[in-house]
Amino acid sequence: GAGVSQSPRYKVAKRGQDVALRCDPISGHVSLFWYQQALGQGPEFLTYFQNEAQLDKSGLPSDRFFAERPEGSVSTLKIQRTQQEDSAVYLCASSLVRAGYSNQPQHFGDGTRLSIL
Amino acid sequence: SQKIEQNSEALNIQEGKTATLTCNYTNYSPAYLQWYRQDPGRGPVFLLLIRENEKEKRKERLKVTFDTTLKQSLFHITASQPADSATYLCALPFTGTASKLTFGTGTRLQVTL
């Protein structure tokens, strides 16, 4: 497709369950970012990939959060043993070139709204 | 620590007027600043990027200024329309890295007839 695609759009899970969120970036985009957005707040950085390499994971809130991009295209954000505070919208963004090279804008998907009961 | 402030209160203006949104930052010396638009239930959409050596940038009805002395960016929408109603986010790169953006909380703009 022409844009960043995320699935599922909505996910409801019980506390303690594991979840996996998928991101299909724009084809050919080198950089991929994951953000967490709480209600009424701006997106907060979680992690960054350049192709398949995870270059920055400083924003991941705990070791329950894990992200991968094994072939440098599709990425998955996994949350293990979910807790209620994990409820948020998870946004994926991609950009054409490696971050910092030419200050490229980021193209966002519409996010996955995660609700932990 | 680095901090971005946007007016958290909604901005209500009448159609045809100019909307002005503010983004203030502290403890930053960003090389650039970006503005995004976000509609309910959707991801942010990039609007404009302005670099530190640029005072002003325009795109159609949009104008952004960047004052590195005041540490402030202003975002203007002229001849506003109800379709401009959305939340507008400013974003800057984390100091010391160009790999990630930090976003403000956004300002919701409501344009009424």
GROMACS .gro file of N, CA, C and O in nm, chain A residues 9 33 35 37 40-43 45 48 56 58 91 99-100 102-110 113, chain B residues 31-32 34 36 38 41-46 49 51 89 94 97-106:
model
  200
    9ARG      N    1  -0.610  -0.294   1.439
    9ARG     CA    2  -0.641  -0.155   1.474
    9ARG      C    3  -0.680  -0.146   1.621
    9ARG      O    4  -0.654  -0.045   1.686
   33PHE      N    5   1.013   0.357   1.332
   33PHE     CA    6   1.002   0.402   1.472
   33PHE      C    7   0.873   0.346   1.532
   33PHE      O    8   0.772   0.336   1.466
   35TYR      N    9   0.616   0.439   1.862
   35TYR     CA   10   0.580   0.537   1.963
   35TYR      C   11   0.461   0.484   2.043
   35TYR      O   12   0.380   0.408   1.995
   37GLN      N   13   0.132   0.642   2.257
   37GLN     CA   14   0.058   0.765   2.278
   37GLN      C   15  -0.055   0.742   2.376
   37GLN      O   16  -0.149   0.665   2.349
   40GLY      N   17  -0.467   1.218   2.516
   40GLY     CA   18  -0.442   1.359   2.543
   40GLY      C   19  -0.295   1.399   2.545
   40GLY      O   20  -0.262   1.512   2.581
   41GLN      N   21  -0.208   1.305   2.509
   41GLN     CA   22  -0.064   1.332   2.509
   41GLN      C   23  -0.008   1.318   2.368
   41GLN      O   24  -0.072   1.263   2.279
   42GLY      N   25   0.114   1.368   2.349
   42GLY     CA   26   0.181   1.346   2.222
   42GLY      C   27   0.246   1.208   2.220
   42GLY      O   28   0.262   1.144   2.324
   43PRO      N   29   0.282   1.161   2.103
   43PRO     CA   30   0.351   1.031   2.095
   43PRO      C   31   0.483   1.036   2.172
   43PRO      O   32   0.554   1.136   2.169
   45PHE      N   33   0.850   0.833   2.215
   45PHE     CA   34   0.941   0.742   2.147
   45PHE      C   35   0.963   0.614   2.225
   45PHE      O   36   0.983   0.617   2.348
   48TYR      N   37   1.381   0.252   1.769
   48TYR     CA   38   1.412   0.291   1.632
   48TYR      C   39   1.495   0.183   1.563
   48TYR      O   40   1.588   0.130   1.623
   56ASP      N   41   1.825   0.204   1.863
   56ASP     CA   42   1.789   0.279   1.983
   56ASP      C   43   1.665   0.216   2.043
   56ASP      O   44   1.562   0.210   1.975
   58SER      N   45   1.594   0.296   2.381
   58SER     CA   46   1.597   0.363   2.510
   58SER      C   47   1.459   0.399   2.563
   58SER      O   48   1.444   0.423   2.682
   91LEU      N   49   0.188   0.363   1.793
   91LEU     CA   50   0.205   0.416   1.658
   91LEU      C   51   0.336   0.370   1.598
   91LEU      O   52   0.438   0.364   1.667
   99ALA      N   53   1.773   0.812   0.990
   99ALA     CA   54   1.740   0.929   1.070
   99ALA      C   55   1.862   1.016   1.089
   99ALA      O   56   1.972   0.967   1.111
  100GLY      N   57   1.841   1.146   1.079
  100GLY     CA   58   1.948   1.240   1.102
  100GLY      C   59   2.024   1.276   0.978
  100GLY      O   60   2.101   1.372   0.977
  102SER      N   61   1.893   1.360   0.665
  102SER     CA   62   1.837   1.475   0.595
  102SER      C   63   1.709   1.523   0.660
  102SER      O   64   1.628   1.587   0.596
  103ASN      N   65   1.693   1.490   0.788
  103ASN     CA   66   1.578   1.539   0.862
  103ASN      C   67   1.447   1.506   0.792
  103ASN      O   68   1.360   1.590   0.779
  104GLN      N   69   1.436   1.386   0.744
  104GLN     CA   70   1.316   1.344   0.674
  104GLN      C   71   1.195   1.342   0.766
  104GLN      O   72   1.206   1.306   0.883
  105PRO      N   73   1.079   1.378   0.716
  105PRO     CA   74   0.957   1.364   0.797
  105PRO      C   75   0.927   1.218   0.821
  105PRO      O   76   0.971   1.131   0.745
  106GLN      N   77   0.852   1.193   0.924
  106GLN     CA   78   0.811   1.057   0.955
  106GLN      C   79   0.666   1.038   0.908
  106GLN      O   80   0.582   1.125   0.927
  107HIS      N   81   0.641   0.921   0.850
  107HIS     CA   82   0.508   0.886   0.800
  107HIS      C   83   0.449   0.785   0.897
  107HIS      O   84   0.504   0.676   0.915
  108PHE      N   85   0.337   0.823   0.957
  108PHE     CA   86   0.278   0.742   1.063
  108PHE      C   87   0.164   0.654   1.011
  108PHE      O   88   0.089   0.692   0.919
  109GLY      N   89   0.150   0.538   1.074
  109GLY     CA   90   0.029   0.459   1.059
  109GLY      C   91  -0.078   0.512   1.152
  109GLY      O   92  -0.054   0.607   1.228
  110ASP      N   93  -0.196   0.452   1.147
  110ASP     CA   94  -0.306   0.497   1.231
  110ASP      C   95  -0.307   0.433   1.369
  110ASP      O   96  -0.395   0.460   1.450
  113ARG      N   97  -0.486   0.051   1.894
  113ARG     CA   98  -0.535   0.091   2.026
  113ARG      C   99  -0.540  -0.033   2.113
  113ARG      O  100  -0.618  -0.125   2.087
  148ALA      N  101   1.823   2.128   1.578
  148ALA     CA  102   1.864   2.165   1.442
  148ALA      C  103   1.743   2.193   1.353
  148ALA      O  104   1.755   2.259   1.250
  149TYR      N  105   1.629   2.142   1.393
  149TYR     CA  106   1.507   2.165   1.316
  149TYR      C  107   1.386   2.140   1.405
  149TYR      O  108   1.400   2.089   1.517
  151GLN      N  109   0.955   2.024   1.361
  151GLN     CA  110   0.851   1.977   1.269
  151GLN      C  111   0.712   2.002   1.330
  151GLN      O  112   0.696   2.004   1.451
  153TYR      N  113   0.308   1.858   1.295
  153TYR     CA  114   0.223   1.750   1.247
  153TYR      C  115   0.078   1.783   1.282
  153TYR      O  116   0.050   1.852   1.378
  155GLN      N  117  -0.291   1.585   1.367
  155GLN     CA  118  -0.348   1.456   1.404
  155GLN      C  119  -0.499   1.469   1.420
  155GLN      O  120  -0.547   1.551   1.497
  158GLY      N  121  -0.837   0.934   1.617
  158GLY     CA  122  -0.829   0.796   1.571
  158GLY      C  123  -0.731   0.774   1.457
  158GLY      O  124  -0.726   0.663   1.400
  159ARG      N  125  -0.653   0.874   1.424
  159ARG     CA  126  -0.558   0.862   1.313
  159ARG      C  127  -0.417   0.892   1.362
  159ARG      O  128  -0.395   0.949   1.469
  160GLY      N  129  -0.318   0.854   1.282
  160GLY     CA  130  -0.181   0.887   1.315
  160GLY      C  131  -0.147   1.029   1.274
  160GLY      O  132  -0.217   1.090   1.192
  161PRO      N  133  -0.040   1.086   1.332
  161PRO     CA  134   0.001   1.221   1.291
  161PRO      C  135   0.041   1.225   1.144
  161PRO      O  136   0.096   1.128   1.090
  162VAL      N  137   0.015   1.340   1.083
  162VAL     CA  138   0.051   1.363   0.943
  162VAL      C  139   0.146   1.483   0.937
  162VAL      O  140   0.115   1.589   0.990
  163PHE      N  141   0.260   1.463   0.874
  163PHE     CA  142   0.361   1.568   0.864
  163PHE      C  143   0.309   1.686   0.783
  163PHE      O  144   0.246   1.669   0.677
  166LEU      N  145   0.853   2.128   0.803
  166LEU     CA  146   0.980   2.123   0.875
  166LEU      C  147   1.049   2.256   0.858
  166LEU      O  148   1.052   2.311   0.746
  168ARG      N  149   1.420   2.457   0.963
  168ARG     CA  150   1.554   2.438   1.016
  168ARG      C  151   1.596   2.558   1.101
  168ARG      O  152   1.540   2.667   1.089
  206LEU      N  153   0.062   1.908   1.651
  206LEU     CA  154   0.174   1.868   1.735
  206LEU      C  155   0.304   1.928   1.682
  206LEU      O  156   0.327   1.925   1.561
  211PHE      N  157   1.558   1.478   1.978
  211PHE     CA  158   1.626   1.474   2.107
  211PHE      C  159   1.767   1.532   2.094
  211PHE      O  160   1.838   1.504   1.998
  214THR      N  161   2.097   1.345   1.953
  214THR     CA  162   2.059   1.237   1.863
  214THR      C  163   1.967   1.292   1.758
  214THR      O  164   1.893   1.385   1.782
  215ALA      N  165   1.975   1.238   1.641
  215ALA     CA  166   1.880   1.277   1.537
  215ALA      C  167   1.789   1.160   1.505
  215ALA      O  168   1.717   1.164   1.407
  216SER      N  169   1.792   1.057   1.589
  216SER     CA  170   1.719   0.935   1.555
  216SER      C  171   1.579   0.932   1.610
  216SER      O  172   1.503   0.844   1.577
  217LYS      N  173   1.544   1.023   1.697
  217LYS     CA  174   1.410   1.016   1.753
  217LYS      C  175   1.358   1.156   1.779
  217LYS      O  176   1.432   1.249   1.806
  218LEU      N  177   1.227   1.168   1.773
  218LEU     CA  178   1.159   1.294   1.795
  218LEU      C  179   1.093   1.293   1.932
  218LEU      O  180   1.045   1.189   1.978
  219THR      N  181   1.090   1.408   1.993
  219THR     CA  182   1.005   1.426   2.110
  219THR      C  183   0.893   1.521   2.070
  219THR      O  184   0.918   1.622   2.003
  220PHE      N  185   0.772   1.486   2.108
  220PHE     CA  186   0.654   1.560   2.068
  220PHE      C  187   0.599   1.641   2.185
  220PHE      O  188   0.608   1.600   2.301
  221GLY      N  189   0.538   1.754   2.152
  221GLY     CA  190   0.458   1.824   2.250
  221GLY      C  191   0.325   1.752   2.270
  221GLY      O  192   0.295   1.654   2.200
  222THR      N  193   0.246   1.802   2.363
  222THR     CA  194   0.118   1.736   2.391
  222THR      C  195   0.013   1.770   2.286
  222THR      O  196  -0.090   1.705   2.279
  223GLY      N  197   0.042   1.872   2.205
  223GLY     CA  198  -0.052   1.909   2.100
  223GLY      C  199  -0.153   2.013   2.146
  223GLY      O  200  -0.187   2.022   2.264
   0.00000   0.00000   0.00000
